Structures are given as C-alpha cells and as structure tokens.
GROMACS .gro file of C-alpha atoms in nm:
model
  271
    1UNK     CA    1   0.000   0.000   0.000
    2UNK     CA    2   0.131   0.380  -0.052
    3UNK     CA    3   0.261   0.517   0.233
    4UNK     CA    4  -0.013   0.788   0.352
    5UNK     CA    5   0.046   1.029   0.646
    6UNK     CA    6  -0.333   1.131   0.704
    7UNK     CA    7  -0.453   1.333   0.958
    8UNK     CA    8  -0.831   1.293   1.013
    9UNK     CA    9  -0.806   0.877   0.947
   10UNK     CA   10  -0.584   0.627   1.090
   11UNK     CA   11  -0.490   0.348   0.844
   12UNK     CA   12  -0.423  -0.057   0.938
   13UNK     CA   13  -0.403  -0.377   0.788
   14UNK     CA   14  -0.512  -0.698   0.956
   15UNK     CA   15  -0.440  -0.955   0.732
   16UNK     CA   16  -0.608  -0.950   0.409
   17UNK     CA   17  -0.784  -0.662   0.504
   18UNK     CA   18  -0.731  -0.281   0.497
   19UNK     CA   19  -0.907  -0.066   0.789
   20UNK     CA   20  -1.003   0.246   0.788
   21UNK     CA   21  -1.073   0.500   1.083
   22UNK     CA   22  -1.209   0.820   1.062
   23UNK     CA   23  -1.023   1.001   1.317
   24UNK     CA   24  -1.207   1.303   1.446
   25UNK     CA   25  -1.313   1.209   1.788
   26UNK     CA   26  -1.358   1.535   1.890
   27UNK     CA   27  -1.583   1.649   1.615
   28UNK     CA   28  -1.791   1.295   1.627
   29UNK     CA   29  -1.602   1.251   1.278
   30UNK     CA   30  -1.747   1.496   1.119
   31UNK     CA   31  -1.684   1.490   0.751
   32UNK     CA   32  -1.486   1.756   0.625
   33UNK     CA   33  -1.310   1.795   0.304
   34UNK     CA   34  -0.973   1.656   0.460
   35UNK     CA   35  -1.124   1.364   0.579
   36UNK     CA   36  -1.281   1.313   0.244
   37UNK     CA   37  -0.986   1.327   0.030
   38UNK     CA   38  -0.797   1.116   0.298
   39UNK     CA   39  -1.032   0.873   0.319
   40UNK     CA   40  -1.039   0.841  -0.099
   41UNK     CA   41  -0.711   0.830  -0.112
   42UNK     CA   42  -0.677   0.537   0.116
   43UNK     CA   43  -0.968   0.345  -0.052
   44UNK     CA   44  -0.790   0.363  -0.384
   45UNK     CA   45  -0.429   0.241  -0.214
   46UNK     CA   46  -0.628  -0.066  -0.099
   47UNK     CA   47  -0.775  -0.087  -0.416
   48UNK     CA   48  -0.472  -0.125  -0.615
   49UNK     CA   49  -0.316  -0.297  -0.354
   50UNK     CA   50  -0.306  -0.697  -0.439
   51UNK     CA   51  -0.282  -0.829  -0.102
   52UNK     CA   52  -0.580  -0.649   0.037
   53UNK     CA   53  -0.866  -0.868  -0.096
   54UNK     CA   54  -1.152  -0.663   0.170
   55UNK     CA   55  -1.231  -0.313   0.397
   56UNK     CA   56  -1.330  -0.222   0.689
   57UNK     CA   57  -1.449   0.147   0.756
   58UNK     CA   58  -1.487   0.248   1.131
   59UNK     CA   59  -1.510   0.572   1.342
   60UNK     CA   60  -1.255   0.634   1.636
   61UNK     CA   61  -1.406   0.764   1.972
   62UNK     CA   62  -1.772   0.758   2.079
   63UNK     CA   63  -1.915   0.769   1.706
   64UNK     CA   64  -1.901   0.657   1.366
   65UNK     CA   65  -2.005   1.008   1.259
   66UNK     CA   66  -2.221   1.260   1.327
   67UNK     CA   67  -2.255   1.353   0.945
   68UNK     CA   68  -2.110   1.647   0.698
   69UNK     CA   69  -1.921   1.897   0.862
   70UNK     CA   70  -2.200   2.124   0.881
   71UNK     CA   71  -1.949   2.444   1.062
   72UNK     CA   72  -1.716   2.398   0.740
   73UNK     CA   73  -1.985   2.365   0.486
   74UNK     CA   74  -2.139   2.724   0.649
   75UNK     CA   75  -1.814   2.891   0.623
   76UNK     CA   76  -1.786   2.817   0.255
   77UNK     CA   77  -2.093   3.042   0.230
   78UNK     CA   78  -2.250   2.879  -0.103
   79UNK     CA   79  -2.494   3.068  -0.225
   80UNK     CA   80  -2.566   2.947  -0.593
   81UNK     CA   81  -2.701   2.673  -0.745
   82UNK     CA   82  -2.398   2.562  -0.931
   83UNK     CA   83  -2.199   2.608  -0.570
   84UNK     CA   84  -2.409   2.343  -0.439
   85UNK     CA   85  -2.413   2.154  -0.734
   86UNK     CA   86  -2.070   2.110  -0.676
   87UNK     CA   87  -2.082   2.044  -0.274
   88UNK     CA   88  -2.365   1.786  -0.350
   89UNK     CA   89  -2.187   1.580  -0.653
   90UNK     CA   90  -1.854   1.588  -0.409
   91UNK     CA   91  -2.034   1.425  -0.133
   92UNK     CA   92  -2.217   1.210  -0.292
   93UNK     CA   93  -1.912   1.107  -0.516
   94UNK     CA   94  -1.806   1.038  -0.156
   95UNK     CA   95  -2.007   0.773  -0.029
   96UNK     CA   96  -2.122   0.595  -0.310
   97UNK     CA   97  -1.744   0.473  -0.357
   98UNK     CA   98  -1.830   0.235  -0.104
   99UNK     CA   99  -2.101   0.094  -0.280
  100UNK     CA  100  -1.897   0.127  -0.598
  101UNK     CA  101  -1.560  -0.015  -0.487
  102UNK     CA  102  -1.474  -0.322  -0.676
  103UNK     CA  103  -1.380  -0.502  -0.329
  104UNK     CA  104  -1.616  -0.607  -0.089
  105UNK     CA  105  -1.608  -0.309   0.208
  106UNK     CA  106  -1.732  -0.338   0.565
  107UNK     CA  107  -1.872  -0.065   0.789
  108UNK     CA  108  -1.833  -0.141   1.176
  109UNK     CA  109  -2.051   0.144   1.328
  110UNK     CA  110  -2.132   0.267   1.680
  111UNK     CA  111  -2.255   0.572   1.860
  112UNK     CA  112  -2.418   0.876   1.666
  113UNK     CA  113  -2.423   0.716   1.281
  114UNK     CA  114  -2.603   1.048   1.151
  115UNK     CA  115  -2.688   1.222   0.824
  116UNK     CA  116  -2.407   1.195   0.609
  117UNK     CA  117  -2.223   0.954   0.795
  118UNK     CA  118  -2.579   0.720   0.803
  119UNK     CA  119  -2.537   0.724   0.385
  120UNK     CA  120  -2.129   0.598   0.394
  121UNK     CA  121  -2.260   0.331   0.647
  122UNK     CA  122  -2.528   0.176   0.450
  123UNK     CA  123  -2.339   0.260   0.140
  124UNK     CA  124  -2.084  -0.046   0.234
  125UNK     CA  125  -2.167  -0.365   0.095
  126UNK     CA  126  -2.183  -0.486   0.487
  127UNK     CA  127  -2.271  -0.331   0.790
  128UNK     CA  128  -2.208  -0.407   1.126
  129UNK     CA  129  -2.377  -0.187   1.451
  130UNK     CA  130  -2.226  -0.188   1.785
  131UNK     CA  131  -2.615  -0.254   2.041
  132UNK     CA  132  -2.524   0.183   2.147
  133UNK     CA  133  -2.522   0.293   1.769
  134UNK     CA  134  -2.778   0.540   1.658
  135UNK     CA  135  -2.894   0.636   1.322
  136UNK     CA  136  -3.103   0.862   1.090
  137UNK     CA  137  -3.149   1.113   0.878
  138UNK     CA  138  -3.244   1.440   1.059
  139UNK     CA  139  -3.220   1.738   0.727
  140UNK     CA  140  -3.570   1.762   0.714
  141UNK     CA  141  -3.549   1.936   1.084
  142UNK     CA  142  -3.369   2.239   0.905
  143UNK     CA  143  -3.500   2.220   0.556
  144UNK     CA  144  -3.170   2.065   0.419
  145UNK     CA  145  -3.126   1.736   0.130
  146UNK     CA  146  -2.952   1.395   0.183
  147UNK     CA  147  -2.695   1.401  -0.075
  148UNK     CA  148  -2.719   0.985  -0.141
  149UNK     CA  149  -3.063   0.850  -0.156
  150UNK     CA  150  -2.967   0.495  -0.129
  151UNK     CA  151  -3.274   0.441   0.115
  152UNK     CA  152  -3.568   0.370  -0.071
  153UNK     CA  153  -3.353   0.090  -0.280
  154UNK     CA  154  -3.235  -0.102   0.071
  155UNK     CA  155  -3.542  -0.083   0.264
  156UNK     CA  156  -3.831   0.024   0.013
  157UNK     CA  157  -3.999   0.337   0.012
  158UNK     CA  158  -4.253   0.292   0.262
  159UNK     CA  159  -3.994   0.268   0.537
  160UNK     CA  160  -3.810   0.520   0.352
  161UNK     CA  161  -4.029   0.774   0.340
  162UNK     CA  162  -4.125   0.693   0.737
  163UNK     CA  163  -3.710   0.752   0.837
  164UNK     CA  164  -3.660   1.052   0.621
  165UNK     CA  165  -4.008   1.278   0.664
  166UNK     CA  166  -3.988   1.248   0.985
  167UNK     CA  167  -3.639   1.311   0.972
  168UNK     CA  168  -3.562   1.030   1.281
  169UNK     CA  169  -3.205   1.032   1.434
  170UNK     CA  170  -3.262   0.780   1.688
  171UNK     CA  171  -3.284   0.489   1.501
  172UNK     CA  172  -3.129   0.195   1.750
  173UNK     CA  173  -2.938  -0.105   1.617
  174UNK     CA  174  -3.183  -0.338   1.671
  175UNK     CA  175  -3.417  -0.162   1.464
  176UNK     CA  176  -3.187  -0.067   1.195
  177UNK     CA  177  -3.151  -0.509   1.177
  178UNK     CA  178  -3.503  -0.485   1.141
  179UNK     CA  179  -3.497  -0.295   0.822
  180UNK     CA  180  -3.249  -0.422   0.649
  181UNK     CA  181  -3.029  -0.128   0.726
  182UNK     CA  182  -2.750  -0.361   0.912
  183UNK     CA  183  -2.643  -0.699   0.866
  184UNK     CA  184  -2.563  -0.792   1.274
  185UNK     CA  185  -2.561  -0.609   1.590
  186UNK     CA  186  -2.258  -0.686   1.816
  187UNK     CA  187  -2.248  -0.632   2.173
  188UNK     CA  188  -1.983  -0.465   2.422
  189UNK     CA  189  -1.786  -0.263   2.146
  190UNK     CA  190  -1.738  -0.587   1.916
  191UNK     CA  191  -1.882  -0.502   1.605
  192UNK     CA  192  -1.479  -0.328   1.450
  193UNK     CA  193  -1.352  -0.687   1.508
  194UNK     CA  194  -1.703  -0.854   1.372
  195UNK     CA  195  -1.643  -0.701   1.079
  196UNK     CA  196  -1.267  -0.753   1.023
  197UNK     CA  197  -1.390  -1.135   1.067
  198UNK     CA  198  -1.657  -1.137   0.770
  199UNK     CA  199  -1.400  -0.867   0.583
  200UNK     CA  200  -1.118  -1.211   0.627
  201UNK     CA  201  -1.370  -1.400   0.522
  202UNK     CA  202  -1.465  -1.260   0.194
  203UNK     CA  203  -1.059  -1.155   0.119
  204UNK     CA  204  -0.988  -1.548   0.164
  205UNK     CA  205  -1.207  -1.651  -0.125
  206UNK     CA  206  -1.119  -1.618  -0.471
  207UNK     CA  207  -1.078  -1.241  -0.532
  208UNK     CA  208  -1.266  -1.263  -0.916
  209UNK     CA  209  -1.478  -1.477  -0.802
  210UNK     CA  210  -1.600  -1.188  -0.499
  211UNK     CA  211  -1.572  -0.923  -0.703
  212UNK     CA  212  -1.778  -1.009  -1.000
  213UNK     CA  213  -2.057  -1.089  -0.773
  214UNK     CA  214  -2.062  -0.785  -0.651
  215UNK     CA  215  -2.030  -0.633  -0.974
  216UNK     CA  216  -2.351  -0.833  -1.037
  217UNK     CA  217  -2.569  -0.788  -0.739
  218UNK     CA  218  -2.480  -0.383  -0.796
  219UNK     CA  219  -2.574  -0.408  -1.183
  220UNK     CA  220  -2.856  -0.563  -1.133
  221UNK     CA  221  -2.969  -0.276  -0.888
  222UNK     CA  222  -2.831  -0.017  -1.191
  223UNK     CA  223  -3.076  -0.178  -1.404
  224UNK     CA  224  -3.356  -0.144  -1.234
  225UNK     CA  225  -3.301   0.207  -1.217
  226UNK     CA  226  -3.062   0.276  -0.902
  227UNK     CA  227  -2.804   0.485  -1.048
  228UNK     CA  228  -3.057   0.730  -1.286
  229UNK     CA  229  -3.244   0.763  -0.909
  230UNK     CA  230  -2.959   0.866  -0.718
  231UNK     CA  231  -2.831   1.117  -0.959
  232UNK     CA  232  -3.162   1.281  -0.986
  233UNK     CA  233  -3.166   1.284  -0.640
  234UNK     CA  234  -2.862   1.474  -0.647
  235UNK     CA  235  -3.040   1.682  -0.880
  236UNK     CA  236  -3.315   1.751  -0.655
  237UNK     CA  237  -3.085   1.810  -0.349
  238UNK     CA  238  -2.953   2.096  -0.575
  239UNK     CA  239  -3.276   2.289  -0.602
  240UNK     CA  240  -3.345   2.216  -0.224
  241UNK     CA  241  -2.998   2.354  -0.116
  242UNK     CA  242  -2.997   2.676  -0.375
  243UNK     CA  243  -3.334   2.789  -0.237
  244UNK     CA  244  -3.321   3.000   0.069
  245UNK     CA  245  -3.554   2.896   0.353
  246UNK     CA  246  -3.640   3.026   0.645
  247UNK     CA  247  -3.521   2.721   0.860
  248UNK     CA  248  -3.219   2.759   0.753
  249UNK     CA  249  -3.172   3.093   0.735
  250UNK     CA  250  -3.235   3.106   1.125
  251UNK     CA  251  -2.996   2.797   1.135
  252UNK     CA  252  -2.693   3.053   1.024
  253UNK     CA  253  -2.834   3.317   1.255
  254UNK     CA  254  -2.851   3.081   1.567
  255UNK     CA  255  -2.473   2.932   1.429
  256UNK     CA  256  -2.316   3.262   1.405
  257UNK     CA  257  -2.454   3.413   1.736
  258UNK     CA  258  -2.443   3.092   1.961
  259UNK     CA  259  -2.249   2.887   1.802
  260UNK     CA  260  -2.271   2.519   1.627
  261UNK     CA  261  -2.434   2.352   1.972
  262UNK     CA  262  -2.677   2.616   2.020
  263UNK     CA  263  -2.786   2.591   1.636
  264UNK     CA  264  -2.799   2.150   1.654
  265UNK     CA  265  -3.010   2.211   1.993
  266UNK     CA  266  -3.237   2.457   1.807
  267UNK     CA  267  -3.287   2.216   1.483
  268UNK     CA  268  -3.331   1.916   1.737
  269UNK     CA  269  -3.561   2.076   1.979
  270UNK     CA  270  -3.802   2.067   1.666
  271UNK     CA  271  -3.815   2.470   1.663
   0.00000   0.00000   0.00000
C-alpha cells in the first residue's frame, strides 16, 4: 500500500484486510473535506493494492459520525445553485465509492451514525452496529437534502419515506436489523472486530470470483433504475440547497450568534 500520512483517518491492515478510521473524535467525525480526500485516497491504495482482498471502515471515539461537517460547509458560504451543485456531486461522489468499490467493504458502526455519515454506512456492501449505535437522517429538521438516496432501494420506500419525513435520528441497532439497514448487531464494542472477521472472510475466497458478484448484485440494482435515481436525487438536493428557507436561514443566525451547539439544539428541539 502507498505510504499515507493522514490526519483525520488512521490506516491498518489486519491480514487481508485494509481498515479504515475516521479520526475526528472530537468532532464525532465529522466529515470535512480533509477527511474526504484522505479517506479516498486510502480506498484507492487498498484498491490497487493486491494483497488487500476486503475493507473495513470504522469511526474512532464515541461515534461513527455525526454527518457532513455542517461548521465547514457554512463557512464556505455557497450561495448558488452551481456552488451546491458542486458540494452535492462531491459528497455524494463520496459515499457511493463504497457501494462502488470493486472489493467487498465493511462498515463497523457505533454511537451517533447520523446524516451523512448514516449514507457511507449503509453505502458499504456490509454493515455491522455496535447494540449503542444510533442512526437517521435528521435534514428535514432544518429544511436541508440527503446528498445519497440509497434508502428507498435497501429498505423500500414505505420505510423510507417513514425515516426521512420524519427526519428520525434515533434509530437503535436493533431496529436498523429490522430494516435491512444492518447486517448484525454486536455487543460490548465488538462489532470493528465482527467485521474484520466477515471482511477475512470474503478476502480469503477467490478475489474474481468476490468481485464479479458484486459487480452483479450492484448491476442488477443499476438496471432497475438505481443509479438514474440517485443522480436525480442529487439533482433535486440541488434545487433544495440553492433555495433559501427560512429554517435555515435562522440555522446561520442561531450558528453565528451561539455557536454550532446552540444551532444543533435549536434544529433538534423541533423549533
């Protein structure tokens, strides 16, 4: 693998298989646009790299992540349509390299798994939730878009619709099993070494053999109509984001004069 020296991930290999940490702990690893191109980079170096035949994708400290950087993405003060055009394709481009990576990848998740950091979960081809995790999708408290609508094509849109309209963030492991949304729920802080074990697993098998399936079980998806979706989606997050609102237009107010805290509490306490 290429010798990286990243700052908001911490890089491993166990075996056959490549881990990667977000590393923000004090920021519930927040996605910011260092931890993005870190994180890309490191994908592709275990991509190329022969002897890694799986990934794992975990959060250090007491979350997975708690979404996009929402302080950074304020300070860029975007303010037209092609600006968030941009922002949108970026993040999307972002997690759905999970889904498109040609080796099988692993999320072990725990904590706050929120918003942006809910997508790159559920985005891996496996997903594995500590009992404490959390999830969901809270934009629609402040009038914001989810930049990868993989949703509606893992759980239908039924349950779809019920997780994002009501924009839920406190979605608990065991429920998220009951969707569909995660593949086991681990107990006492297990689930980083659960998944290493199904990530050795699928690196010990013949590496075309793993890869074309996925390739399959992801075109069939395409197909159907998965791809077309989720770029229209982007598409629609556009015109969501490039439309001032009052929600979030007493977000920034509450952000600038309180501060980040004071602006989540406001959006949470259902204003």
């Amino acid at each position: 693998m290429t010798t990286l020296n990243p700052e908001c991930i911490q890089l491993e290999t166990v075996g056959r298989v490549g881990v990667i940490r977000l590393n923000r702990p004090k920021k519930l690893n927040a996605i910011n646009g260092q931890l993005m191109t870190e994180v890309t980079q490191a994908l592709k170096a275990f991509v190329a790299d022969d002897s890694i035949g799986a990934i794992v994708l975990a959060g250090e400290g007491r979350a997975f992540s708690a979404g996009f950087d929402l302080k950074e993405l304020a300070e860029q003060g975007i303010t037209t349509a092609q600006g968030w055009a941009q922002v949108l394709r970026e993040d999307f481009d972002f997690v759905i390299q999970f889904w498109d990576c040609p080796k099988p990848t692993v999320a072990a998740i725990h904590g706050p798994c929120i918003g942006g950091g809910m997508e790159l979960a559920v985005s891996c081809d496996l997903t594995v939730a500590d009992v404490d995790t959390r999830m969901g999708e809270p934009e629609m408290k402040f009038g914001s878009s989810i930049a990868a609508l993989v949703l509606p094509w893992l759980i239908g849109p039924k349950q779809a619709k019920e997780l994002l309209l009501t924009a839920s963030d406190q979605i608990t492991a065991q429920r998220a099993y009951e969707l569909g949304l995660v593949n086991e729920v681990t107990q006492g802080g297990s689930h980083v070494a659960r998944a290493i074990e199904l990530a050795q697993a699928m690196a010990s098998y013949s590496p075309v053999s793993v890869q074309m399936t996925k390739r399959a079980i992801n075109r069939s998806l395409d197909i159907a109509g998965m791809r077309e979706a989720l770029l229209a989606a982007v598409d629609t997050a556009t015109l969501i984001e490039a439309n001032a609102r009052p929600e979030n237009a007493e977000f920034e107010r509450i952000r600038t004069t309180q501060g980040m805290k004071a602006a989540l509490a406001w959006r949470d306490g259902a204003h």
